[in-house]
Amino acid sequence: MKQSANAHAVVQSFTRQSKQFEKGALHFSDKDYLDFMVSCLHPSKSDRVLEVAAGACDCGLALAPFVQHVTCLDMTPDMLAVGKKTAAKRALDNVAFVVGDAQALPFSNAQFDLVLSRLAFHHFLDIESAFEQMTRVLKPDGTLVLIDMVATDDAWRGTRDALETLRDPSHVRNLSKKEMLALFSTHSVDVQTCKQTIKQTSLHQWLAFTQPPVAVQQELLRRFERECQGGEKTGFYPYQTDNGICFTQTWLLLMGHKRPQHI
């Protein structure tokens, strides 16, 4: 199986993180957001769905009760194992789990009615290839959904990405809203929905989730504390709360339809 250049970093990182996903830590398994996503997509009982870089398969499992079949693809077996356990607990028997690379999807052209990816594109070295693969396996007039964190549009964007990568070496680069919209335009997918959601994140949980080395945790804590005291910017704009230092993430949901002539 062909793999992207950063495959080792991704598998290593998410194998370590899989226990946190199993616990439902942080807000990646936020039921309110998953319900919001399903309401935006208007799934049909005849739909065949592909979740790309599915991780613990939260989106695919949320859609499973409303569609004919869901395929969850991820390159980290331990993450898919979390999804399998959840599917078994919910008695969902219309979900398949496939180990594979988002940038080389092992499916035929025009196979799915709905293709989605959530919080994964910032891990891809070649976003064009990944998006092209998603459109390739999508049926003409099918629905494509991209959900990811939006880059801050300021001078500290690169600093934030560098600190994200320090915490999680599989992180590559957050995309801007403009860059995400350009993917849809370039690959002949007409955007129908564009919605932003603000998520508050605890610095303590954010660090615990990826379990970086103690020295890295200490450095990140020092940087965030210094900014809260008016010092050097991190690009995260952290703030003090009763529960410690927090910051916000902006998630963007883009949904579009593939033009019939683009196969």
GROMACS .gro file of C-alpha atoms in nm, residues 7-241:
model
  235
    7ALA     CA    1   0.264   0.829   0.747
    8HIS     CA    2   0.505   0.712   1.017
    9ALA     CA    3   0.461   1.029   1.223
   10VAL     CA    4   0.083   1.007   1.194
   11VAL     CA    5   0.060   0.639   1.291
   12GLN     CA    6   0.305   0.682   1.578
   13SER     CA    7   0.118   0.984   1.714
   14PHE     CA    8  -0.232   0.844   1.685
   15THR     CA    9  -0.140   0.502   1.818
   16ARG     CA   10  -0.035   0.686   2.132
   17GLN     CA   11  -0.350   0.903   2.129
   18SER     CA   12  -0.594   0.616   2.071
   19LYS     CA   13  -0.642   0.557   2.447
   20GLN     CA   14  -0.751   0.918   2.488
   21PHE     CA   15  -1.002   0.882   2.205
   22GLU     CA   16  -1.135   0.567   2.369
   23LYS     CA   17  -1.202   0.772   2.683
   24GLY     CA   18  -1.383   1.038   2.480
   25ALA     CA   19  -1.133   1.298   2.602
   26LEU     CA   20  -1.132   1.659   2.480
   27HIS     CA   21  -1.410   1.763   2.243
   28PHE     CA   22  -1.344   1.549   1.936
   29SER     CA   23  -1.636   1.321   2.031
   30ASP     CA   24  -1.862   1.615   2.128
   31LYS     CA   25  -2.217   1.482   2.071
   32ASP     CA   26  -2.360   1.829   2.020
   33TYR     CA   27  -2.116   1.898   1.737
   34LEU     CA   28  -2.177   1.557   1.578
   35ASP     CA   29  -2.553   1.617   1.591
   36PHE     CA   30  -2.495   1.959   1.434
   37MET     CA   31  -2.289   1.798   1.157
   38VAL     CA   32  -2.557   1.537   1.081
   39SER     CA   33  -2.824   1.809   1.067
   40CYS     CA   34  -2.615   2.000   0.812
   41LEU     CA   35  -2.560   1.697   0.587
   42HIS     CA   36  -2.922   1.576   0.556
   43PRO     CA   37  -2.818   1.210   0.502
   44SER     CA   38  -3.039   0.972   0.306
   45LYS     CA   39  -3.114   0.605   0.379
   46SER     CA   40  -2.973   0.516   0.036
   47ASP     CA   41  -2.638   0.690   0.094
   48ARG     CA   42  -2.306   0.509   0.092
   49VAL     CA   43  -2.064   0.712   0.302
   50LEU     CA   44  -1.684   0.728   0.328
   51GLU     CA   45  -1.511   0.892   0.625
   52VAL     CA   46  -1.150   0.970   0.530
   53ALA     CA   47  -0.878   0.975   0.798
   54ALA     CA   48  -1.157   0.870   1.029
   55GLY     CA   49  -0.958   0.826   1.349
   56ALA     CA   50  -1.202   0.688   1.607
   57CYS     CA   51  -1.477   0.708   1.341
   58ASP     CA   52  -1.698   0.953   1.532
   59CYS     CA   53  -1.848   1.109   1.219
   60GLY     CA   54  -1.907   0.782   1.039
   61LEU     CA   55  -2.073   0.627   1.344
   62ALA     CA   56  -2.290   0.936   1.392
   63LEU     CA   57  -2.412   0.902   1.032
   64ALA     CA   58  -2.452   0.521   1.034
   65PRO     CA   59  -2.811   0.513   1.170
   66PHE     CA   60  -2.928   0.739   0.887
   67VAL     CA   61  -2.758   0.585   0.582
   68GLN     CA   62  -2.723   0.253   0.397
   69HIS     CA   63  -2.353   0.194   0.465
   70VAL     CA   64  -2.046   0.368   0.607
   71THR     CA   65  -1.679   0.296   0.536
   72CYS     CA   66  -1.429   0.440   0.785
   73LEU     CA   67  -1.073   0.463   0.655
   74ASP     CA   68  -0.766   0.546   0.864
   75MET     CA   69  -0.397   0.452   0.855
   76THR     CA   70  -0.377   0.384   1.230
   77PRO     CA   71  -0.520   0.040   1.324
   78ASP     CA   72  -0.547   0.129   1.694
   79MET     CA   73  -0.773   0.422   1.610
   80LEU     CA   74  -0.998   0.205   1.396
   81ALA     CA   75  -1.012  -0.046   1.682
   82VAL     CA   76  -1.167   0.227   1.899
   83GLY     CA   77  -1.429   0.284   1.630
   84LYS     CA   78  -1.502  -0.089   1.604
   85LYS     CA   79  -1.563  -0.112   1.979
   86THR     CA   80  -1.800   0.184   1.969
   87ALA     CA   81  -1.989   0.040   1.671
   88ALA     CA   82  -2.031  -0.291   1.856
   89LYS     CA   83  -2.161  -0.115   2.167
   90ARG     CA   84  -2.417   0.070   1.954
   91ALA     CA   85  -2.508  -0.243   1.755
   92LEU     CA   86  -2.421  -0.073   1.426
   93ASP     CA   87  -2.374  -0.345   1.165
   94ASN     CA   88  -2.353  -0.125   0.853
   95VAL     CA   89  -1.999   0.006   0.912
   96ALA     CA   90  -1.675  -0.124   0.757
   97PHE     CA   91  -1.328  -0.034   0.885
   98VAL     CA   92  -1.039  -0.006   0.636
   99VAL     CA   93  -0.671   0.061   0.701
  100GLY     CA   94  -0.549   0.299   0.431
  101ASP     CA   95  -0.395   0.632   0.338
  102ALA     CA   96  -0.614   0.933   0.263
  103GLN     CA   97  -0.373   1.037  -0.011
  104ALA     CA   98  -0.407   0.703  -0.195
  105LEU     CA   99  -0.763   0.582  -0.136
  106PRO     CA  100  -0.810   0.209  -0.219
  107PHE     CA  101  -1.154   0.256  -0.379
  108SER     CA  102  -1.286   0.278  -0.734
  109ASN     CA  103  -1.406   0.601  -0.894
  110ALA     CA  104  -1.751   0.739  -0.811
  111GLN     CA  105  -1.822   0.480  -0.540
  112PHE     CA  106  -1.971   0.695  -0.261
  113ASP     CA  107  -2.263   0.935  -0.224
  114LEU     CA  108  -2.104   1.127   0.063
  115VAL     CA  109  -1.734   1.164   0.143
  116LEU     CA  110  -1.616   1.352   0.450
  117SER     CA  111  -1.306   1.425   0.651
  118ARG     CA  112  -1.292   1.592   0.992
  119LEU     CA  113  -0.990   1.742   1.171
  120ALA     CA  114  -0.745   1.560   0.944
  121PHE     CA  115  -0.627   1.794   0.668
  122HIS     CA  116  -0.384   1.972   0.899
  123HIS     CA  117  -0.195   1.639   0.916
  124PHE     CA  118  -0.155   1.606   0.536
  125LEU     CA  119   0.163   1.705   0.352
  126ASP     CA  120  -0.020   1.699   0.018
  127ILE     CA  121  -0.366   1.847   0.066
  128GLU     CA  122  -0.431   1.865  -0.309
  129SER     CA  123  -0.373   1.491  -0.347
  130ALA     CA  124  -0.600   1.407  -0.053
  131PHE     CA  125  -0.880   1.629  -0.178
  132GLU     CA  126  -0.845   1.496  -0.533
  133GLN     CA  127  -0.874   1.141  -0.399
  134MET     CA  128  -1.192   1.234  -0.211
  135THR     CA  129  -1.349   1.383  -0.525
  136ARG     CA  130  -1.237   1.085  -0.735
  137VAL     CA  131  -1.428   0.831  -0.525
  138LEU     CA  132  -1.734   1.059  -0.494
  139LYS     CA  133  -2.027   1.011  -0.731
  140PRO     CA  134  -2.122   1.296  -0.967
  141ASP     CA  135  -2.347   1.536  -0.773
  142GLY     CA  136  -2.237   1.364  -0.451
  143THR     CA  137  -2.167   1.552  -0.128
  144LEU     CA  138  -1.817   1.630  -0.004
  145VAL     CA  139  -1.760   1.758   0.350
  146LEU     CA  140  -1.442   1.904   0.497
  147ILE     CA  141  -1.422   2.000   0.864
  148ASP     CA  142  -1.100   2.131   1.009
  149MET     CA  143  -0.944   2.392   1.232
  150VAL     CA  144  -0.896   2.729   1.063
  151ALA     CA  145  -0.558   2.899   1.068
  152THR     CA  146  -0.528   3.236   1.238
  153ASP     CA  147  -0.490   3.504   0.973
  154ASP     CA  148  -0.212   3.704   1.134
  155ALA     CA  149   0.164   3.736   1.175
  156TRP     CA  150   0.175   3.453   1.432
  157ARG     CA  151   0.016   3.186   1.213
  158GLY     CA  152   0.352   3.016   1.156
  159THR     CA  153   0.435   3.034   1.526
  160ARG     CA  154   0.110   2.858   1.614
  161ASP     CA  155   0.179   2.583   1.359
  162ALA     CA  156   0.531   2.537   1.497
  163LEU     CA  157   0.396   2.497   1.850
  164GLU     CA  158   0.125   2.259   1.726
  165THR     CA  159   0.399   2.046   1.566
  166LEU     CA  160   0.609   2.060   1.883
  167ARG     CA  161   0.313   1.915   2.073
  168ASP     CA  162   0.223   1.665   1.797
  169PRO     CA  163   0.489   1.588   1.530
  170SER     CA  164   0.217   1.462   1.293
  171HIS     CA  165   0.076   1.816   1.264
  172VAL     CA  166   0.175   1.984   0.936
  173ARG     CA  167  -0.016   2.308   0.886
  174ASN     CA  168  -0.357   2.456   0.959
  175LEU     CA  169  -0.534   2.584   0.648
  176SER     CA  170  -0.703   2.920   0.617
  177LYS     CA  171  -1.067   2.951   0.516
  178LYS     CA  172  -0.950   3.085   0.180
  179GLU     CA  173  -0.728   2.781   0.124
  180MET     CA  174  -1.007   2.539   0.210
  181LEU     CA  175  -1.249   2.713  -0.025
  182ALA     CA  176  -0.984   2.703  -0.299
  183LEU     CA  177  -0.970   2.322  -0.274
  184PHE     CA  178  -1.341   2.303  -0.349
  185SER     CA  179  -1.314   2.546  -0.640
  186THR     CA  180  -1.007   2.379  -0.794
  187HIS     CA  181  -1.167   2.035  -0.785
  188SER     CA  182  -1.508   2.142  -0.918
  189VAL     CA  183  -1.704   2.101  -0.594
  190ASP     CA  184  -1.961   2.376  -0.545
  191VAL     CA  185  -1.984   2.491  -0.183
  192GLN     CA  186  -2.338   2.486  -0.041
  193THR     CA  187  -2.266   2.528   0.331
  194CYS     CA  188  -1.994   2.719   0.518
  195LYS     CA  189  -2.028   2.730   0.897
  196GLN     CA  190  -1.783   2.818   1.174
  197THR     CA  191  -1.790   2.689   1.532
  198ILE     CA  192  -1.576   2.824   1.817
  199LYS     CA  193  -1.439   2.564   2.058
  200GLN     CA  194  -1.280   2.646   2.396
  201THR     CA  195  -0.985   2.421   2.472
  202SER     CA  196  -0.805   2.363   2.801
  203LEU     CA  197  -0.427   2.382   2.771
  204HIS     CA  198  -0.393   2.103   3.030
  205GLN     CA  199  -0.621   1.867   2.833
  206TRP     CA  200  -0.462   1.969   2.503
  207LEU     CA  201  -0.120   1.866   2.631
  208ALA     CA  202  -0.243   1.550   2.803
  209PHE     CA  203  -0.414   1.433   2.487
  210THR     CA  204  -0.098   1.385   2.279
  211GLN     CA  205   0.131   1.315   2.576
  212PRO     CA  206   0.443   1.493   2.447
  213PRO     CA  207   0.771   1.464   2.643
  214VAL     CA  208   0.774   1.643   2.977
  215ALA     CA  209   1.029   1.896   2.848
  216VAL     CA  210   0.794   1.984   2.560
  217GLN     CA  211   0.499   2.022   2.794
  218GLN     CA  212   0.700   2.251   3.017
  219GLU     CA  213   0.813   2.464   2.723
  220LEU     CA  214   0.458   2.503   2.590
  221LEU     CA  215   0.324   2.585   2.936
  222ARG     CA  216   0.596   2.846   2.976
  223ARG     CA  217   0.512   3.004   2.639
  224PHE     CA  218   0.140   3.020   2.714
  225GLU     CA  219   0.192   3.159   3.063
  226ARG     CA  220   0.427   3.425   2.928
  227GLU     CA  221   0.170   3.539   2.671
  228CYS     CA  222  -0.102   3.554   2.938
  229GLN     CA  223   0.128   3.793   3.124
  230GLY     CA  224   0.164   4.017   2.820
  231GLY     CA  225   0.475   3.856   2.673
  232GLU     CA  226   0.569   3.702   2.338
  233LYS     CA  227   0.279   3.588   2.119
  234THR     CA  228   0.213   3.220   2.048
  235GLY     CA  229  -0.067   3.262   1.794
  236PHE     CA  230  -0.308   3.083   2.031
  237TYR     CA  231  -0.422   3.395   2.222
  238PRO     CA  232  -0.448   3.204   2.554
  239TYR     CA  233  -0.641   3.339   2.853
  240GLN     CA  234  -0.673   3.251   3.220
  241THR     CA  235  -0.992   3.088   3.351
   0.00000   0.00000   0.00000
